[in-house]
Short mmCIF file of C-alpha atoms in Angstrom, two decimals:
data_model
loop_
_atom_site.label_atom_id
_atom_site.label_comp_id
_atom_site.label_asym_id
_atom_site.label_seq_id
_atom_site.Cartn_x
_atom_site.Cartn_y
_atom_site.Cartn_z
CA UNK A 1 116.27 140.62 138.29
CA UNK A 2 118.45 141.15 135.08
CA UNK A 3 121.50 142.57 136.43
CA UNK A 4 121.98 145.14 133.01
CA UNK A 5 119.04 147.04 133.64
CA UNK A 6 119.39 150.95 135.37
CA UNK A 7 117.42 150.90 138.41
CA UNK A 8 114.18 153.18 137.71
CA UNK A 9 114.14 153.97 141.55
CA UNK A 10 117.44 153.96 143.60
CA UNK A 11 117.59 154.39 148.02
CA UNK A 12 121.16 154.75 149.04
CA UNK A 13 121.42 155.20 152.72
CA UNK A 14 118.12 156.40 153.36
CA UNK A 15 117.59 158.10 156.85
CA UNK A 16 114.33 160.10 158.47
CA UNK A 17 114.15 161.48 162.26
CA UNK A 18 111.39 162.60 163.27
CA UNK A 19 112.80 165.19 166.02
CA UNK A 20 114.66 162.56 168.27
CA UNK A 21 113.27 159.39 166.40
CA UNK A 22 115.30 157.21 164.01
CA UNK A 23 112.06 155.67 161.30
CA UNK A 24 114.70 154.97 159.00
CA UNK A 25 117.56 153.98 160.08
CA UNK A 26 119.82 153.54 156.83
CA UNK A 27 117.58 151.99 153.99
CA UNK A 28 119.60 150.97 150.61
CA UNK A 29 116.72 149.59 147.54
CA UNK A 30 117.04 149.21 143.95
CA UNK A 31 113.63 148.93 141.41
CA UNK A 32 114.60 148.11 138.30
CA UNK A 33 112.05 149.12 135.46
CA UNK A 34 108.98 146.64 135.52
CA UNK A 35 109.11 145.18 139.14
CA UNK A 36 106.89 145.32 141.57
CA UNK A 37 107.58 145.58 145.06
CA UNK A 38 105.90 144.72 148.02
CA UNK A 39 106.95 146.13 151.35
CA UNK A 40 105.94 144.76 154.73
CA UNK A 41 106.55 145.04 158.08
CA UNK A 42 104.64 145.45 161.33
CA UNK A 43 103.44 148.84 162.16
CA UNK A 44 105.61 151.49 162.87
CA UNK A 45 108.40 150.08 160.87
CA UNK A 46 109.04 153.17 158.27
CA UNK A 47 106.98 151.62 155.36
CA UNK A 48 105.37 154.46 154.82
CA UNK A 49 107.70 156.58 155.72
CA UNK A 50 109.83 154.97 153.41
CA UNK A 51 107.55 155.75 150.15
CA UNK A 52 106.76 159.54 151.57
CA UNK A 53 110.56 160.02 150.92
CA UNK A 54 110.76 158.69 147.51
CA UNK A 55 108.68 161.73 146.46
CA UNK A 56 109.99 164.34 149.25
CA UNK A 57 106.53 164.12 150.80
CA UNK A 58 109.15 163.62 153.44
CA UNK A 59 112.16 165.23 153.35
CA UNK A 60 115.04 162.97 154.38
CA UNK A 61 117.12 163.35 156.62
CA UNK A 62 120.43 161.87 154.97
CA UNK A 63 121.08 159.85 152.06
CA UNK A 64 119.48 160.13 149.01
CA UNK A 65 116.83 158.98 146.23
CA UNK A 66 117.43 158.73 143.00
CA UNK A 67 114.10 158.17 140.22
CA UNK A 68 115.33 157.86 136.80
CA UNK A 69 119.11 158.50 137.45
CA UNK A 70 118.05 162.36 139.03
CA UNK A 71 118.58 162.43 142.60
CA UNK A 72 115.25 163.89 143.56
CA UNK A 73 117.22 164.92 147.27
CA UNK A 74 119.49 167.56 146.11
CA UNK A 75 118.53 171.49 146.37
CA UNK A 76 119.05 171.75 142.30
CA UNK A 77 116.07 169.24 141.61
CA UNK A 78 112.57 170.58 140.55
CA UNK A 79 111.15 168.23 142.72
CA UNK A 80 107.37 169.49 140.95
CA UNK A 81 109.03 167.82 137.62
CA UNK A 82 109.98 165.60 139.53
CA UNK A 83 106.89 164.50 141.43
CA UNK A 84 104.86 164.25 137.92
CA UNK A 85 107.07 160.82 137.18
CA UNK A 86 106.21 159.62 140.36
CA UNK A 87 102.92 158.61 141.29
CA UNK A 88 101.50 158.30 144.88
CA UNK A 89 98.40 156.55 145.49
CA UNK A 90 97.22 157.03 149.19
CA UNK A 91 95.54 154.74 151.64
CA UNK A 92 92.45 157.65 151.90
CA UNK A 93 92.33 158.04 148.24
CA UNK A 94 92.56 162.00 148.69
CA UNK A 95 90.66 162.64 146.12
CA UNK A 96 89.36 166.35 145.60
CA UNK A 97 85.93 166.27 146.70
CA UNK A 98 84.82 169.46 144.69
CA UNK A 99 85.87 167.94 141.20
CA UNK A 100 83.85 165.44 138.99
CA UNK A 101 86.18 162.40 138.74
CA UNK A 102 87.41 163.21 135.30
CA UNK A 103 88.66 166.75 136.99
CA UNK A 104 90.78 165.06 139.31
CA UNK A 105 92.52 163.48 136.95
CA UNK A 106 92.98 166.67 134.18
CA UNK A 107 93.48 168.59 136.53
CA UNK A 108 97.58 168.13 136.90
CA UNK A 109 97.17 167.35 132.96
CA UNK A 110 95.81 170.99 132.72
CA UNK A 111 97.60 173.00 135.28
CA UNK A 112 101.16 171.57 135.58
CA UNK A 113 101.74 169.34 131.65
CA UNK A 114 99.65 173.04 130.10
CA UNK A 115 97.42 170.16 128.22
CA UNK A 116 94.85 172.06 126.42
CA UNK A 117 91.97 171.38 128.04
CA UNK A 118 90.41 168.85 124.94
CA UNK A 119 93.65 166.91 125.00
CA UNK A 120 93.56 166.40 128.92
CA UNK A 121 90.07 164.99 129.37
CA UNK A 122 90.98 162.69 126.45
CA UNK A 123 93.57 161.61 128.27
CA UNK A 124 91.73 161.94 131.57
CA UNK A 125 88.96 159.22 129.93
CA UNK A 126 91.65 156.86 128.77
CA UNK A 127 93.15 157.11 132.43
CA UNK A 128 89.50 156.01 133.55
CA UNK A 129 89.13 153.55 131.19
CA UNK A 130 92.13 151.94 132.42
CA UNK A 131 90.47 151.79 135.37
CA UNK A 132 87.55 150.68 134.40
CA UNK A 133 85.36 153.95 135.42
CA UNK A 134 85.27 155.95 132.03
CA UNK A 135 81.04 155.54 132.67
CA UNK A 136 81.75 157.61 135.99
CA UNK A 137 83.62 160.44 134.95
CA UNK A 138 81.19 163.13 135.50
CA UNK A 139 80.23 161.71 139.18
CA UNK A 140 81.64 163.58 142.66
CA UNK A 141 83.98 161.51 145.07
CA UNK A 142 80.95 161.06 147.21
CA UNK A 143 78.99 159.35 145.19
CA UNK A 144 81.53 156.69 144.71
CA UNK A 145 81.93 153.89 146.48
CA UNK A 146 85.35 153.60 148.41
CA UNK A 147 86.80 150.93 145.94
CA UNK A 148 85.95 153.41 142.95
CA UNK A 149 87.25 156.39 144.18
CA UNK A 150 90.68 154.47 145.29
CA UNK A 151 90.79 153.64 141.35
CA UNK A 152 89.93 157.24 140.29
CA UNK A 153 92.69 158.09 142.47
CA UNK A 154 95.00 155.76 140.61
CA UNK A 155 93.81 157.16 137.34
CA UNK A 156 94.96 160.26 138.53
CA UNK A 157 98.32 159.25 139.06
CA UNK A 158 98.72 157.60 135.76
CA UNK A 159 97.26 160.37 133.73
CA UNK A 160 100.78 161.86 134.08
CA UNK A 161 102.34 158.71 132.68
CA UNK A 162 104.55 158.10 135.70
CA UNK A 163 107.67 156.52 135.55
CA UNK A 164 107.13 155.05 139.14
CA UNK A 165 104.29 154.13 141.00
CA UNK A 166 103.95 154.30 144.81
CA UNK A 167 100.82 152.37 146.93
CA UNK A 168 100.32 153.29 150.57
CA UNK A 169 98.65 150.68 151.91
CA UNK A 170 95.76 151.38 149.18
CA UNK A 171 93.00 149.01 150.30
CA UNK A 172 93.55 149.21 153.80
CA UNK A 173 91.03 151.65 154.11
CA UNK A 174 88.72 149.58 152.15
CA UNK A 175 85.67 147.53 153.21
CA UNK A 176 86.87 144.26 152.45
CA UNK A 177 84.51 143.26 149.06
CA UNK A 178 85.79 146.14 147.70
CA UNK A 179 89.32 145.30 147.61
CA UNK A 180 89.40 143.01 144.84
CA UNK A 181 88.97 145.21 142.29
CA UNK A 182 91.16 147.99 143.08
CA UNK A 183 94.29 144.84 143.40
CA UNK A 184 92.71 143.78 140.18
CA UNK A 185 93.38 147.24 138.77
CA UNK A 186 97.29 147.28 140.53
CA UNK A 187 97.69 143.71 138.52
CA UNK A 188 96.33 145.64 135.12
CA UNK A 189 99.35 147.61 135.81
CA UNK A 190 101.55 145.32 136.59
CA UNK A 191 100.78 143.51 133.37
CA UNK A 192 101.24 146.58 131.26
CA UNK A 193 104.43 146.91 132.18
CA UNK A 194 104.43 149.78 135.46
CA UNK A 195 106.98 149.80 137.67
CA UNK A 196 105.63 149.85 141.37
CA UNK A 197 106.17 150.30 145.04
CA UNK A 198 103.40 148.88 147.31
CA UNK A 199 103.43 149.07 150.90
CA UNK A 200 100.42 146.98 151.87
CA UNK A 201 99.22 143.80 153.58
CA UNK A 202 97.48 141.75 150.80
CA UNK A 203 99.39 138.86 151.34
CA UNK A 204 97.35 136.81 148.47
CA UNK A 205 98.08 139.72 146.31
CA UNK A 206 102.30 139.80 147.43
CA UNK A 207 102.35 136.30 146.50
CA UNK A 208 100.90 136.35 142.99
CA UNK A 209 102.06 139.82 141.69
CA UNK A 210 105.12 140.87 143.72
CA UNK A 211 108.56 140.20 141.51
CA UNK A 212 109.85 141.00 145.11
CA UNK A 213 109.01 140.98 148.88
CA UNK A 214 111.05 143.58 151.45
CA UNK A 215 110.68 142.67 155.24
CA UNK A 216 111.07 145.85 156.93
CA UNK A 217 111.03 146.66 161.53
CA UNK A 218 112.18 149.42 162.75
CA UNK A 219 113.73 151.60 160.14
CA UNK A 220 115.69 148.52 158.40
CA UNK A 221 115.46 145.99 155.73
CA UNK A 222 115.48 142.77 157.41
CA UNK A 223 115.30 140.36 154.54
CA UNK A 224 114.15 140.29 151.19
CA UNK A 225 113.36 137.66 148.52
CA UNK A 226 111.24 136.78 146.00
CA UNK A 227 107.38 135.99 147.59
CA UNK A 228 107.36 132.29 147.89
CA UNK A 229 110.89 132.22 149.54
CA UNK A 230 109.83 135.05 152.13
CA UNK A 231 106.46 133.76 153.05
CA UNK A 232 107.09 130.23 152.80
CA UNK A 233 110.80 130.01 154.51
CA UNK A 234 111.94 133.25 155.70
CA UNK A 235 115.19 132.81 157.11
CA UNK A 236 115.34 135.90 160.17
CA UNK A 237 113.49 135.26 162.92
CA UNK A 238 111.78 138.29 163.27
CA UNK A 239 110.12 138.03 159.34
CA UNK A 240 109.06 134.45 160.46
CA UNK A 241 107.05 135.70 163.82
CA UNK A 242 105.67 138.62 161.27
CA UNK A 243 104.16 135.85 158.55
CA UNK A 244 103.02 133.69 161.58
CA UNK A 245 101.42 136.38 163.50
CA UNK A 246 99.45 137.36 159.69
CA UNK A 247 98.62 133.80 159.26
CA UNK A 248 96.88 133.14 161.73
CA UNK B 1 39.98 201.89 165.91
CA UNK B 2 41.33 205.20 167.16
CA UNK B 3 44.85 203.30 169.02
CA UNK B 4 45.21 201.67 165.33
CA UNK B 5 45.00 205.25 163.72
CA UNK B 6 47.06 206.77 166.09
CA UNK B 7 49.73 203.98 165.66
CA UNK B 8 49.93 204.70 161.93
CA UNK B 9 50.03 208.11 162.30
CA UNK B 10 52.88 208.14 164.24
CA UNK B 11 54.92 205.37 162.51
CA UNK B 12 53.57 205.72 158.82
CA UNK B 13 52.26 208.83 158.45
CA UNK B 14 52.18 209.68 154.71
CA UNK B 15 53.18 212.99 154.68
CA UNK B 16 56.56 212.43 156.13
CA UNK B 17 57.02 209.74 154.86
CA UNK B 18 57.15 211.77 151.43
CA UNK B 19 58.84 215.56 153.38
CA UNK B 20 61.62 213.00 154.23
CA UNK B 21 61.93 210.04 151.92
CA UNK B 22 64.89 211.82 149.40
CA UNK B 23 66.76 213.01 152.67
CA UNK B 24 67.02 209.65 153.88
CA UNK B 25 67.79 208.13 151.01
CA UNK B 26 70.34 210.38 150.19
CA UNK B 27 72.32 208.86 152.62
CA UNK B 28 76.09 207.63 151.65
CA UNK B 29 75.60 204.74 153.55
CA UNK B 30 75.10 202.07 150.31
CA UNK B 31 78.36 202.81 148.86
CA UNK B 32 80.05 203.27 152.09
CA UNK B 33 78.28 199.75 152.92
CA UNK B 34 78.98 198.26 149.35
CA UNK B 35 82.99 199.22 149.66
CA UNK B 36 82.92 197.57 153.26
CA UNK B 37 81.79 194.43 151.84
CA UNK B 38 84.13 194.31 149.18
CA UNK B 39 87.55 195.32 150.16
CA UNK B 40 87.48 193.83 153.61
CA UNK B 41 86.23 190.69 152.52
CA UNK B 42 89.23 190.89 150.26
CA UNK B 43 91.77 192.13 152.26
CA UNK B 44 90.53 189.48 154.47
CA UNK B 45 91.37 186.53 151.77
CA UNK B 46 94.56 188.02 150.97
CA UNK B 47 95.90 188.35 154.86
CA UNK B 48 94.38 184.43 155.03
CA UNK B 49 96.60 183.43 151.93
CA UNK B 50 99.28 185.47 153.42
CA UNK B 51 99.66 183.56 156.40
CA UNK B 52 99.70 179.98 155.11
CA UNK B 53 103.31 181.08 153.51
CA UNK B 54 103.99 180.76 157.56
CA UNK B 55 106.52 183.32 157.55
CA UNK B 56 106.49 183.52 161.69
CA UNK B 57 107.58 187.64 161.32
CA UNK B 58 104.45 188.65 158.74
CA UNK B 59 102.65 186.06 160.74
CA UNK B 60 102.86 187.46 163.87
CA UNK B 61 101.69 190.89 162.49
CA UNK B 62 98.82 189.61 160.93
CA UNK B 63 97.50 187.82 164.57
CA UNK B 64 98.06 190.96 166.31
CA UNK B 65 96.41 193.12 163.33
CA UNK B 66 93.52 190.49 163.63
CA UNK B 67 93.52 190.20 167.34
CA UNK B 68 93.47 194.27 167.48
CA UNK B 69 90.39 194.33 165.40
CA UNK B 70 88.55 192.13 166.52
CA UNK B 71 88.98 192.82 170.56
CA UNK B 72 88.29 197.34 169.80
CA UNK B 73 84.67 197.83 169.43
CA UNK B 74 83.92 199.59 165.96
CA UNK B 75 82.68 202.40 167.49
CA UNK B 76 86.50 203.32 169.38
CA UNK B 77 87.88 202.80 166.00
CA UNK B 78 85.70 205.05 164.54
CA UNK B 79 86.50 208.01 167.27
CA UNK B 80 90.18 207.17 167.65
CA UNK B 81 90.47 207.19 163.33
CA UNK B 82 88.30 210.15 163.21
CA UNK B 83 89.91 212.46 165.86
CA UNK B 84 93.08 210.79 166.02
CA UNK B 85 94.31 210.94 162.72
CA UNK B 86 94.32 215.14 162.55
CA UNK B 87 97.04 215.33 165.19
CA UNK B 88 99.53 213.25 163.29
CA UNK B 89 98.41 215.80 159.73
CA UNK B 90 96.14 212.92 157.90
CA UNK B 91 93.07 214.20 157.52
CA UNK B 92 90.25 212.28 155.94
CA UNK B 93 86.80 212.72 155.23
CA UNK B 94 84.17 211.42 157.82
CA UNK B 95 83.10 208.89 154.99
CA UNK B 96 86.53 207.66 154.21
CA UNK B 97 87.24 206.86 158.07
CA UNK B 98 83.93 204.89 158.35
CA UNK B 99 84.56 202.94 155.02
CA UNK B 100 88.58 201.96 156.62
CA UNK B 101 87.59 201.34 160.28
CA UNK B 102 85.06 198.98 158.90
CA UNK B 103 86.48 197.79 155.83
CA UNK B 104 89.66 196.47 158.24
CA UNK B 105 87.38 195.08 160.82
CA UNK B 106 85.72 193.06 158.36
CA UNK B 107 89.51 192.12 156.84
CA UNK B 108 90.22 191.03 160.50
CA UNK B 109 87.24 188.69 160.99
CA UNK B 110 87.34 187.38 157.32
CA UNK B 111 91.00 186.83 157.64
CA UNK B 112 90.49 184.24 160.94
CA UNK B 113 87.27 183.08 158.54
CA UNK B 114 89.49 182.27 155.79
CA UNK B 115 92.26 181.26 157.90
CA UNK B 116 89.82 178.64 159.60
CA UNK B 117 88.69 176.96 156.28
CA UNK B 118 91.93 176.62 154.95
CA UNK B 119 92.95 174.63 158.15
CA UNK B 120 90.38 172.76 158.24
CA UNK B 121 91.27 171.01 154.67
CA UNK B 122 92.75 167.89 155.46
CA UNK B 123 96.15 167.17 155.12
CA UNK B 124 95.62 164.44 152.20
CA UNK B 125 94.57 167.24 149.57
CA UNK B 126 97.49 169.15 149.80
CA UNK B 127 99.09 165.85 149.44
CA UNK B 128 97.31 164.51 147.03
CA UNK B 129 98.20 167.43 144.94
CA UNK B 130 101.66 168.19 145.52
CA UNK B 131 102.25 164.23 144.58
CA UNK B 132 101.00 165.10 141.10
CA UNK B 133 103.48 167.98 140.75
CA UNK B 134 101.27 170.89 141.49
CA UNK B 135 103.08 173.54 143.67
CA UNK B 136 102.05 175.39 146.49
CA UNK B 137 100.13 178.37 144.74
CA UNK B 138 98.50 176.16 142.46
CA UNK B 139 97.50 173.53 145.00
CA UNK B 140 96.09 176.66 146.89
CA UNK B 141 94.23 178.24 144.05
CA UNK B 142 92.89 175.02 142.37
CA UNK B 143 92.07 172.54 145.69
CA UNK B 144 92.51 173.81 149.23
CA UNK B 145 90.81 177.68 148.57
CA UNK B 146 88.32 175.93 146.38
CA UNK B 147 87.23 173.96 149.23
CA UNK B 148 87.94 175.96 152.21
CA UNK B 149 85.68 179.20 150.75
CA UNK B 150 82.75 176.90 150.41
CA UNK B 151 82.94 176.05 154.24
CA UNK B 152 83.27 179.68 155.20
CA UNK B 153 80.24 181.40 153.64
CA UNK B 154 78.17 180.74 155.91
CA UNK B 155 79.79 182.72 158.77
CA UNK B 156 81.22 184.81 156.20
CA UNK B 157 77.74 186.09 155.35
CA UNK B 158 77.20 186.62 159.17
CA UNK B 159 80.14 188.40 160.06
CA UNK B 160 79.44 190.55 157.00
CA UNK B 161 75.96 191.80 158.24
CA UNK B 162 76.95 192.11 161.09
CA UNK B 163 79.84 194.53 160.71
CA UNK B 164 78.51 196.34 157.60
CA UNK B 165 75.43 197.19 159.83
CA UNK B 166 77.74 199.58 161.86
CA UNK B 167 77.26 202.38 158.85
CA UNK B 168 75.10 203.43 161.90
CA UNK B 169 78.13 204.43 163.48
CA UNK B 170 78.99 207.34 161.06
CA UNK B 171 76.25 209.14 163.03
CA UNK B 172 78.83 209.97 165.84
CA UNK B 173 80.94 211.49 162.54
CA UNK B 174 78.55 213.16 160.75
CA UNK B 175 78.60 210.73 158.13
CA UNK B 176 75.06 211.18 156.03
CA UNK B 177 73.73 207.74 156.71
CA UNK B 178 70.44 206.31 157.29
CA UNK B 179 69.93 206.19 160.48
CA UNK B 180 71.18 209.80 160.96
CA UNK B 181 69.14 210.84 158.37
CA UNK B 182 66.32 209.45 160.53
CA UNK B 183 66.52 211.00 163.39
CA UNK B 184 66.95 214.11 162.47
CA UNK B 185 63.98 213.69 160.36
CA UNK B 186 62.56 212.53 163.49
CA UNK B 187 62.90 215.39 165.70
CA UNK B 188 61.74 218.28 162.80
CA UNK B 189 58.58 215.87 162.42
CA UNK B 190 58.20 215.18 165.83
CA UNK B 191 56.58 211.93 164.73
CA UNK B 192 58.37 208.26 164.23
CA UNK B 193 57.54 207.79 160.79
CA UNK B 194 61.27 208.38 159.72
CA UNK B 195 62.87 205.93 162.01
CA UNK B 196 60.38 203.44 160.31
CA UNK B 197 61.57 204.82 156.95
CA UNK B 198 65.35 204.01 158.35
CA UNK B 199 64.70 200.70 159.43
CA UNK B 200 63.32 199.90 156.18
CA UNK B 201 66.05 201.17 154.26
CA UNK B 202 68.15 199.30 156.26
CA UNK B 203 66.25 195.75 155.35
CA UNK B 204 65.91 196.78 151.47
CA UNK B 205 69.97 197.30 151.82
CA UNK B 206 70.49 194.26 153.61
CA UNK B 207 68.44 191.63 152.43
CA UNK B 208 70.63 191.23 148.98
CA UNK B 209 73.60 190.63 150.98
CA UNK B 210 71.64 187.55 153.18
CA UNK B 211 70.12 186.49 150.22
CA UNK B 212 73.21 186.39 148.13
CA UNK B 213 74.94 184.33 150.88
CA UNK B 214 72.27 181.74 150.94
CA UNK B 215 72.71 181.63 147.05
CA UNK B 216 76.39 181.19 147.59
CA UNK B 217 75.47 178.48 149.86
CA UNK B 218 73.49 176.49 147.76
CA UNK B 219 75.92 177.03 144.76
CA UNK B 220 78.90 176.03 146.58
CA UNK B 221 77.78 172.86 148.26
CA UNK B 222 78.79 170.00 146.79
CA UNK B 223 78.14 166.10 147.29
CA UNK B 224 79.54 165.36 150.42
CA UNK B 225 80.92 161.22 151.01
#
C-alpha cells in the first residue's frame, strides 16, 4: 500500500483474556483507506475476536484501536459515535425480526443520526438498492432467504455511511448457492471504494478481492502478504499446513 | 319436568335475580380488578427493565421481592396487610389493601414474565444494535422489549386472570366484591340464584381481559424464519 496514506483502522498491541485465556496475544494491523482485508486462521485463533474489539463489542484487555485517528479504547471516547463509523456485519445476520427490512436499516438512521423519518427511508432504499433488495423492503426477516437477509444486514450497516466495514465470517452461515451473491455484494463495495475487514473462509473470494491476506493461530499474526503470495508460497510453516489442509 | 323447575328455581329464580342484581353489582371489585391489572403489570415491566441494568445490590432486592410474592399465598398477604399494617399506625382502607397485595403479586409474577422474555432475546440483537451505535436504553426500547413483550403475552394473560381473580379474597376484609355480595344475597334468599348471578359477573368481567390477550396475541405475532 501507498505508504502516505493515514491508516483508517490502526491495532497497536492488541490483547483479550478471556478470564485466564490469552485470544490475543499482542496483535499490531494497519488498514489504510480502500483496502480490503482478509483474515484467516484455523478456529480458535482470535479472528473474531479480533474484529469484536475493533468496535468494543469486546473490550480489550490492553493496547488499543484507533478508527479514524480516535482511539475508540480510551474512557473519553463515545464509543456510540463511534460505533456508527464502524460497521459490523455478523455471521447470523442479526437482523431484527419484528421490523420490515427497510426498518432495520432506518432504524439507527432514525434513532441515533435524528434523520427525519422521510429522509431515513430514502436513505434506507438507496442502502437496499445497493444491495440489490430495494423490491423487498417492506418484507419481514423471515420471509427472506438467508443470502437476502445477510445483504439487508449489510444495508444496514452502510446506511450509516461507515468509515470501516467489519465481516464475521458472513456466509458461513449460508447454504452454499446462496453465497455468491452476498460476496458479489462485499465486491460492489469493494469497488466503490469501502474500506473492509473480513474474517472469512472464501478462499476464491480472498484471492480476487483481498488487497491483503493476514494468517492468524493463536492470538498472533503469523504472516501476511498480498493473496497470491500467501496462498500460493506462504513462507511459515504453520500458514502452509492451514492452505493445504483448505485445499484439499 | 318438576327436577328441571326446581333446578331453575333455585339457581335462576327471577325474582332474586332482580331483589339482588344492583347489590351485586355494586360491588368495587371492577375497579379494584381494573387497577390490579394495570399497575402490577407495570410495576412488573419496570422491576424487569430494572434488573437488566444488573446492578447485583437492586438486583438482589428485586429476586427476593419477587421470590416473596410469589412463594405467600394472596390470601396471607391480604390478612398480614390488612391487620398488620394498624400496629405499625398505617391504616388503609379494606379496598386499598386488596388493590396493593394484588397489584404487587401481579408486579412479582410479571416481573420474572418480563424478565424471562428479555433473556430469552438472543445475544445477536443486542449486538446487532449496539454495532450501529444505538445505546443500551434505546436498544432496549426499540429491539429487545419489542420482541421480548410479544413472547410474554401469552402467560402474561394467564398470570393476570389468575391473580386478578383473587378480588374474591376481599371477602375475608369486607371488601364489597362480587362474590361477597353473593353470598350474602344467598343466605337472605335462601336460594342459589345469587351465587349464579356472581359467577356470571365474574365471566362478563373476565372475558375482556382473555379476549384482549388473544387479540394481543394475534397482533403481536410476527413472521417467524
Amino acid at each position: 500500500m501507498t505508504t502516505g496514506t493515514p491508516p483508517i483502522l490502526e491495532i497497536r498491541g492488541l490483547r483479550k483474556k478471556f478470564h485466564d485465556v490469552e485470544i490475543l496475544r499482542g496483535i499490531d494491523l494497519l488498514v489504510v483507506p480502500q483496502e480490503l482485508v482478509f483474515v484467516i486462521g484455523p478456529s480458535g485463533a482470535g479472528k473474531s475476536t479480533l474484529l469484536r474489539c475493533c468496535n468494543r463489542l469486546e473490550e480489550p484487555s490492553a493496547g488499543s484501536v484507533h478508527v479514524g485517528g480516535v482511539d475508540i479504547t480510551a474512557r473519553s471516547t463515545d464509543i456510540n459515535a463511534m460505533r456508527r463509523q464502524i460497521g459490523m456485519v455478523f455471521q447470523s445476520f442479526n437482523l431484527y425480526p419484528h421490523m420490515t427490512a427497510l426498518r432495520n436499516v432506518t432504524l439507527a438512521l432514525v434513532k441515533v443520526l435524528r434523520k427525519p423519518r422521510a429522509e431515513a427511508e430514502r436513505l434506507g432504499m438507496a442502502a437496499l438498492d445497493r444491495v440489490g433488495l430495494a423490491n423487498k423492503a417492506r418484507s419481514y426477516p423471515g420471509e427472506l432467504s438467508g443470502g437476502q437477509q445477510q445483504r439487508v444486514a449489510i444495508a444496514r450497516a452502510l446506511a450509516l455511511e461507515p468509515k470501516v466495514m467489519l465481516f464475521d465470517e458472513p456466509t458461513s452461515a449460508l447454504d452454499p448457492e446462496l453465497v455468491g451473491s452476498v460476496l458479489n455484494v462485499m465486491r460492489e463495495l469493494k469497488r466503490g471504494g469501502m474500506t473492509m475487514l473480513v474474517v472469512s473462509h472464501e478462499m476464491r473470494f480472498a484471492r480476487d478481492a483481498a488487497d491483503r491476506v493476514i494468517f492468524m493461530d493463536h492470538g498472533l499474526v503469523v504472516e501476511e502478504g498480498p493473496p497470491q503470495r500467501i496462498f500460493s508460497t506462504p513462507s511459515e510453516a504453520r500458514t502452509r499446513a492451514f492452505i493445504a489442509e483448505l485445499g484439499r | 319436568m318438576e327436577a328441571w323447575s326446581r333446578f331453575l328455581d333455585t339457581f335462576f329464580n327471577l325474582d332474586v335475580i332482580e331483589r339482588y342484581f344492583p347489590a351485586i353489582m355494586k360491588g368495587v371489585v371492577v375497579t379494584i380488578a381494573a387497577a390490579v391489572v394495570v399497575t402490577g403489570t407495570l410495576l412488573g415491566l419496570v422491576l424487569a427493565i430494572v434488573r437488566t441494568f444488573r446492578l447485583i445490590p437492586m438486583n438482589a432486592l428485586i429476586v427476593v421481592f419477587v421470590d416473596m410474592f410469589r412463594a405467600l399465598p394472596p390470601l396471607v398477604l391480604v390478612l398480614l396487610v390488612y391487620f398488620g399494617l394498624p400496629n405499625i399506625g398505617i391504616n388503609l382502607p379494606s379496598f386499598a389493601v386488596l388493590w396493593l397485595v394484588l397489584a404487587l403479586v401481579l408486579a412479582a409474577f410479571a416481573e420474572e414474565i418480563f424478565w424471562a422474555g428479555i433473556l430469552s432475546i438472543p445475544k445477536g440483537q443486542w449486538e446487532a444494535a449496539r454495532s450501529t451505535g444505538l445505546g443500551f436504553l434505546g436498544t432496549l426500547a426499540y429491539v429487545v422489549l419489542p420482541q421480548a413483550i410479544r413472547l410474554t403475552v401469552p402467560p402474561l394473560t394467564n398470570r393476570t386472570i389468575a391473580i386478578t381473580k383473587n378480588t374474591a379474597l376481599g371477602t375475608v376484609i369486607g371488601v364489597g366484591e362480587i362474590l361477597n355480595q353473593a353470598t350474602t344475597a344467598q343466605s337472605f334468599s335462601g336460594n342459589a340464584t345469587p351465587l349464579m348471578m356472581g359467577a356470571i359477573a365474574y365471566v362478563i368481567l373476565f372475558i375482556p381481559v382473555v379476549v384482549l390477550g388473544r387479540v394481543l396475541e394475534t397482533r403481536f405475532a410476527w413472521r417467524r424464519v
